């Protein structure tokens, strides 16, 4: 019971049971609980930025209104749609992993990754435009179009939060790539072994969730 | 389920218990690789112990340099800038590299799985990773400190920290990395408590040390990400002047203080809650009594963890906060005192009518009780807005936080080191030297910091390089106390190192404790327990009759 769960019912897709866990069920429970806790810390990491956003929005309402309006709403909306769709494909990957359809898991992750790249490309164009016209944080701000008190701070918050989010997108892509390779190569995901797919997708949902907060905060309100 | 391997330790035969086929974790693999790549929580705990002690030495040396400099007014052994860098290094090393990981990462790592009847923590590889993350952070931090140094104090207050030309960025980045280690350890312990308890250990049969570590881990997980973000923002701001906390660019330095103390106040409880847990174990063992009010002590740990999150504003009474806010934060601060008092009264209730065995750890318990009560009471005083306005940023505050954070934690750290020394290394230390050094340390600590209470009350500000002539007598007293303290630590280092090799072989349970960790061998085998998974029908602090338990046990 403790040592291993190898080929107990002939199914190939059983994960390795680490020696210190009592059962596979406990092991999966532990993995899931650990991931939820980790995601909570990620939310809290961004929460610090949300507090900065809230404070400075309260201090400089006009700068915030002007800053929001200067962002490209179309690009932001497209990015939101892209990211939400990628979350759907990540969720479908979990669905297929539970069914043991490894090829479809891989395909779903490929789609997710493509959309992630798309998101970053759009983000790159947005950044490039801002670098070009000079809507930059702090002392680098030199855009003539908007001259309201506090506007450089708006772009400080904008760049800090979107850059931190983009960094998370890249980490998420790395995580999903590993799961994708495993789905294609080892084909060992199945009803008893989908924790890796599930946790990877959970991380991706977090990336999506954070954007769902950032988008209305920065672009809409 | 499986019959218990050895529940009835009181009458255990002395030599039949030896299972020679299961080597202890210390000798199971002796190559360097078997240590640095181990996933055994006990070895990781020992490696943490080594580095934590190393950084304690570094921080301690810098503390002595500070005290030497303040021996006389004006320049004594260094210039003003060196002094600023010295106290910053002392604070940073002691807080981030010693106090925060000291008890959770060393004794939590070592004892938590043993106390839960588990073979390891839930994520052993993450556990090892947290050690290396911690060391990476330490390297960044010390590299920054040595290449130019940092003169902001450990609080990094903006806007000074965003403008100073000293090495803010690497040090902040180091703190950020160490935060990850703290989060990883916290997640690991929480999941371990939830999923790894042996059959028979319900939540309310967990030893109180486990409860304390659990509550600590909750704080680590919830508070650390915020300072993680903050350190990045300050580093970015120092490098690129983004203006986030710079009033000249519209930023708000008070916002920095809010975010900083939102972590750094709960961090006090990351340091002191594990100390409370250690003491709950020790007071029960050496009084030979079940802990008085087990549930109250367990819940009060969670209570402190909870209200600890709502007290940060008491660091900012003079920051221009509204009177109403200050009042609210003051009251919430005092709630911490209520929960701590629950613990203190329960400890005293445990000692009452117990058969006290006055060993070294119990001596530290006595010191601990004094530091906690005295430090706690001065904390309540500082939580009162009107008093804090007078004492703010004086040596009174320095003395207060050294009493509660350092005094209580050092007492618990040393108590834990002595109490669990036989479990960790299989040998006992010399009791006489133990008591002598405990007396020296408790005395030295009081001699160091009681004068600082008086200095602060007389108006000497903290972090000042120079002071008027009239403060000299008290400063000399404080430095003398620090010297005494240093001697105490040197003695401990000497006899504990000696005991590692030449100490008397301890046997399974030298203290005849009822704690679960003593059911295992000393030192424990690699997978903690020999034979089938143990079950634990008794409560962890279950001493039926103090007098009966006095029957000497063959060791």
GROMACS .gro file of C-alpha atoms in nm, chain B residues 163-334:
model
  172
  384UNK     CA    1   1.713   5.812  -0.351
  385UNK     CA    2   2.010   5.681  -0.157
  386UNK     CA    3   2.303   5.580  -0.371
  387UNK     CA    4   2.384   5.280  -0.155
  388UNK     CA    5   2.299   4.934  -0.286
  389UNK     CA    6   1.925   4.919  -0.238
  390UNK     CA    7   1.838   4.702  -0.538
  391UNK     CA    8   2.040   4.383  -0.469
  392UNK     CA    9   1.944   4.385  -0.104
  393UNK     CA   10   1.575   4.432  -0.186
  394UNK     CA   11   1.600   4.160  -0.445
  395UNK     CA   12   1.759   3.934  -0.184
  396UNK     CA   13   1.469   4.001   0.053
  397UNK     CA   14   1.227   3.920  -0.229
  398UNK     CA   15   1.396   3.584  -0.291
  399UNK     CA   16   1.403   3.498   0.079
  400UNK     CA   17   1.030   3.571   0.082
  401UNK     CA   18   0.980   3.290  -0.168
  402UNK     CA   19   1.159   3.052   0.066
  403UNK     CA   20   0.931   3.159   0.347
  404UNK     CA   21   0.620   3.108   0.134
  405UNK     CA   22   0.739   2.765   0.019
  406UNK     CA   23   0.801   2.654   0.376
  407UNK     CA   24   0.462   2.786   0.484
  408UNK     CA   25   0.272   2.610   0.206
  409UNK     CA   26   0.460   2.290   0.279
  410UNK     CA   27   0.373   2.293   0.648
  411UNK     CA   28   0.007   2.379   0.596
  412UNK     CA   29  -0.037   2.097   0.345
  413UNK     CA   30   0.156   1.861   0.573
  414UNK     CA   31  -0.079   1.937   0.863
  415UNK     CA   32  -0.381   1.882   0.641
  416UNK     CA   33  -0.279   1.565   0.465
  417UNK     CA   34   0.002   1.388   0.649
  418UNK     CA   35  -0.136   1.329   0.999
  419UNK     CA   36  -0.101   0.967   1.106
  420UNK     CA   37  -0.418   0.771   1.186
  421UNK     CA   38  -0.532   0.875   1.531
  422UNK     CA   39  -0.399   1.230   1.518
  423UNK     CA   40  -0.704   1.447   1.486
  424UNK     CA   41  -0.671   1.824   1.468
  425UNK     CA   42  -0.712   1.848   1.841
  426UNK     CA   43  -0.456   1.582   1.910
  427UNK     CA   44  -0.185   1.772   1.726
  428UNK     CA   45   0.094   1.884   1.958
  429UNK     CA   46   0.081   2.255   2.038
  430UNK     CA   47   0.408   2.317   1.860
  431UNK     CA   48   0.238   2.196   1.542
  432UNK     CA   49  -0.052   2.431   1.604
  433UNK     CA   50   0.187   2.720   1.645
  434UNK     CA   51   0.376   2.631   1.328
  435UNK     CA   52   0.045   2.596   1.145
  436UNK     CA   53  -0.065   2.942   1.251
  437UNK     CA   54   0.278   3.080   1.161
  438UNK     CA   55   0.259   2.922   0.818
  439UNK     CA   56  -0.079   3.088   0.756
  440UNK     CA   57   0.083   3.425   0.827
  441UNK     CA   58   0.380   3.344   0.605
  442UNK     CA   59   0.156   3.252   0.316
  443UNK     CA   60  -0.077   3.550   0.352
  444UNK     CA   61   0.166   3.830   0.435
  445UNK     CA   62   0.488   3.755   0.248
  446UNK     CA   63   0.358   3.814  -0.109
  447UNK     CA   64   0.278   4.174  -0.021
  448UNK     CA   65   0.633   4.255   0.086
  449UNK     CA   66   0.751   4.058  -0.216
  450UNK     CA   67   0.576   4.307  -0.440
  451UNK     CA   68   0.691   4.598  -0.230
  452UNK     CA   69   1.059   4.505  -0.243
  453UNK     CA   70   1.037   4.481  -0.621
  454UNK     CA   71   0.867   4.820  -0.647
  455UNK     CA   72   1.128   4.989  -0.427
  456UNK     CA   73   1.415   4.826  -0.615
  457UNK     CA   74   1.263   4.935  -0.948
  458UNK     CA   75   1.203   5.281  -0.813
  459UNK     CA   76   1.558   5.310  -0.684
  460UNK     CA   77   1.696   5.201  -1.020
  461UNK     CA   78   1.460   5.382  -1.258
  462UNK     CA   79   1.278   5.653  -1.055
  463UNK     CA   80   0.927   5.543  -1.147
  464UNK     CA   81   0.795   5.766  -0.870
  465UNK     CA   82   0.571   5.510  -0.702
  466UNK     CA   83   0.663   5.623  -0.350
  467UNK     CA   84   0.840   5.949  -0.429
  468UNK     CA   85   0.645   6.259  -0.318
  469UNK     CA   86   0.843   6.469  -0.566
  470UNK     CA   87   0.679   6.269  -0.846
  471UNK     CA   88   0.337   6.252  -0.688
  472UNK     CA   89   0.393   5.922  -0.510
  473UNK     CA   90   0.297   5.856  -0.151
  474UNK     CA   91   0.561   5.738   0.099
  475UNK     CA   92   0.290   5.661   0.352
  476UNK     CA   93   0.153   5.403   0.111
  477UNK     CA   94   0.493   5.238   0.130
  478UNK     CA   95   0.464   5.228   0.506
  479UNK     CA   96   0.121   5.068   0.487
  480UNK     CA   97   0.239   4.795   0.252
  481UNK     CA   98   0.561   4.746   0.445
  482UNK     CA   99   0.397   4.706   0.783
  483UNK     CA  100   0.119   4.494   0.643
  484UNK     CA  101   0.390   4.231   0.615
  485UNK     CA  102   0.637   4.339   0.875
  486UNK     CA  103   0.396   4.355   1.160
  487UNK     CA  104   0.265   4.001   1.106
  488UNK     CA  105   0.630   3.904   1.056
  489UNK     CA  106   0.675   3.968   1.428
  490UNK     CA  107   0.436   3.679   1.483
  491UNK     CA  108   0.621   3.467   1.229
  492UNK     CA  109   0.912   3.508   1.467
  493UNK     CA  110   0.738   3.474   1.801
  494UNK     CA  111   0.449   3.229   1.744
  495UNK     CA  112   0.680   2.930   1.689
  496UNK     CA  113   0.850   3.037   2.012
  497UNK     CA  114   0.516   3.011   2.189
  498UNK     CA  115   0.475   2.664   2.042
  499UNK     CA  116   0.815   2.548   2.165
  500UNK     CA  117   0.733   2.675   2.511
  501UNK     CA  118   0.401   2.491   2.522
  502UNK     CA  119   0.589   2.166   2.461
  503UNK     CA  120   0.859   2.243   2.712
  504UNK     CA  121   0.640   2.364   2.994
  505UNK     CA  122   0.431   2.050   2.969
  506UNK     CA  123   0.728   1.814   2.956
  507UNK     CA  124   0.918   1.965   3.247
  508UNK     CA  125   0.611   2.013   3.465
  509UNK     CA  126   0.504   1.655   3.396
  510UNK     CA  127   0.153   1.783   3.344
  511UNK     CA  128  -0.093   1.793   3.062
  512UNK     CA  129  -0.099   2.144   2.920
  513UNK     CA  130  -0.360   2.355   3.094
  514UNK     CA  131  -0.625   2.458   2.840
  515UNK     CA  132  -0.495   2.282   2.531
  516UNK     CA  133  -0.770   2.418   2.306
  517UNK     CA  134  -0.733   2.770   2.439
  518UNK     CA  135  -0.359   2.764   2.363
  519UNK     CA  136  -0.422   2.620   2.016
  520UNK     CA  137  -0.695   2.870   1.930
  521UNK     CA  138  -0.500   3.163   2.071
  522UNK     CA  139  -0.223   3.088   1.818
  523UNK     CA  140  -0.476   3.126   1.540
  524UNK     CA  141  -0.617   3.430   1.718
  525UNK     CA  142  -0.278   3.602   1.727
  526UNK     CA  143  -0.224   3.514   1.363
  527UNK     CA  144  -0.561   3.668   1.278
  528UNK     CA  145  -0.553   3.993   1.473
  529UNK     CA  146  -0.184   4.032   1.390
  530UNK     CA  147  -0.298   4.129   1.041
  531UNK     CA  148  -0.502   4.423   1.166
  532UNK     CA  149  -0.248   4.590   1.387
  533UNK     CA  150   0.005   4.727   1.139
  534UNK     CA  151  -0.117   5.084   1.173
  535UNK     CA  152   0.039   5.113   1.518
  536UNK     CA  153   0.373   5.163   1.344
  537UNK     CA  154   0.230   5.473   1.181
  538UNK     CA  155   0.072   5.668   1.465
  539UNK     CA  156   0.290   5.967   1.379
  540UNK     CA  157   0.258   5.936   1.000
  541UNK     CA  158  -0.039   6.171   0.973
  542UNK     CA  159  -0.296   5.897   1.021
  543UNK     CA  160  -0.636   6.016   1.145
  544UNK     CA  161  -0.701   5.999   1.517
  545UNK     CA  162  -0.983   5.754   1.454
  546UNK     CA  163  -0.758   5.517   1.258
  547UNK     CA  164  -0.493   5.541   1.526
  548UNK     CA  165  -0.749   5.453   1.793
  549UNK     CA  166  -0.875   5.153   1.597
  550UNK     CA  167  -0.522   5.024   1.538
  551UNK     CA  168  -0.443   5.080   1.905
  552UNK     CA  169  -0.738   4.869   2.017
  553UNK     CA  170  -0.661   4.594   1.765
  554UNK     CA  171  -0.303   4.594   1.888
  555UNK     CA  172  -0.419   4.534   2.240
   0.00000   0.00000   0.00000
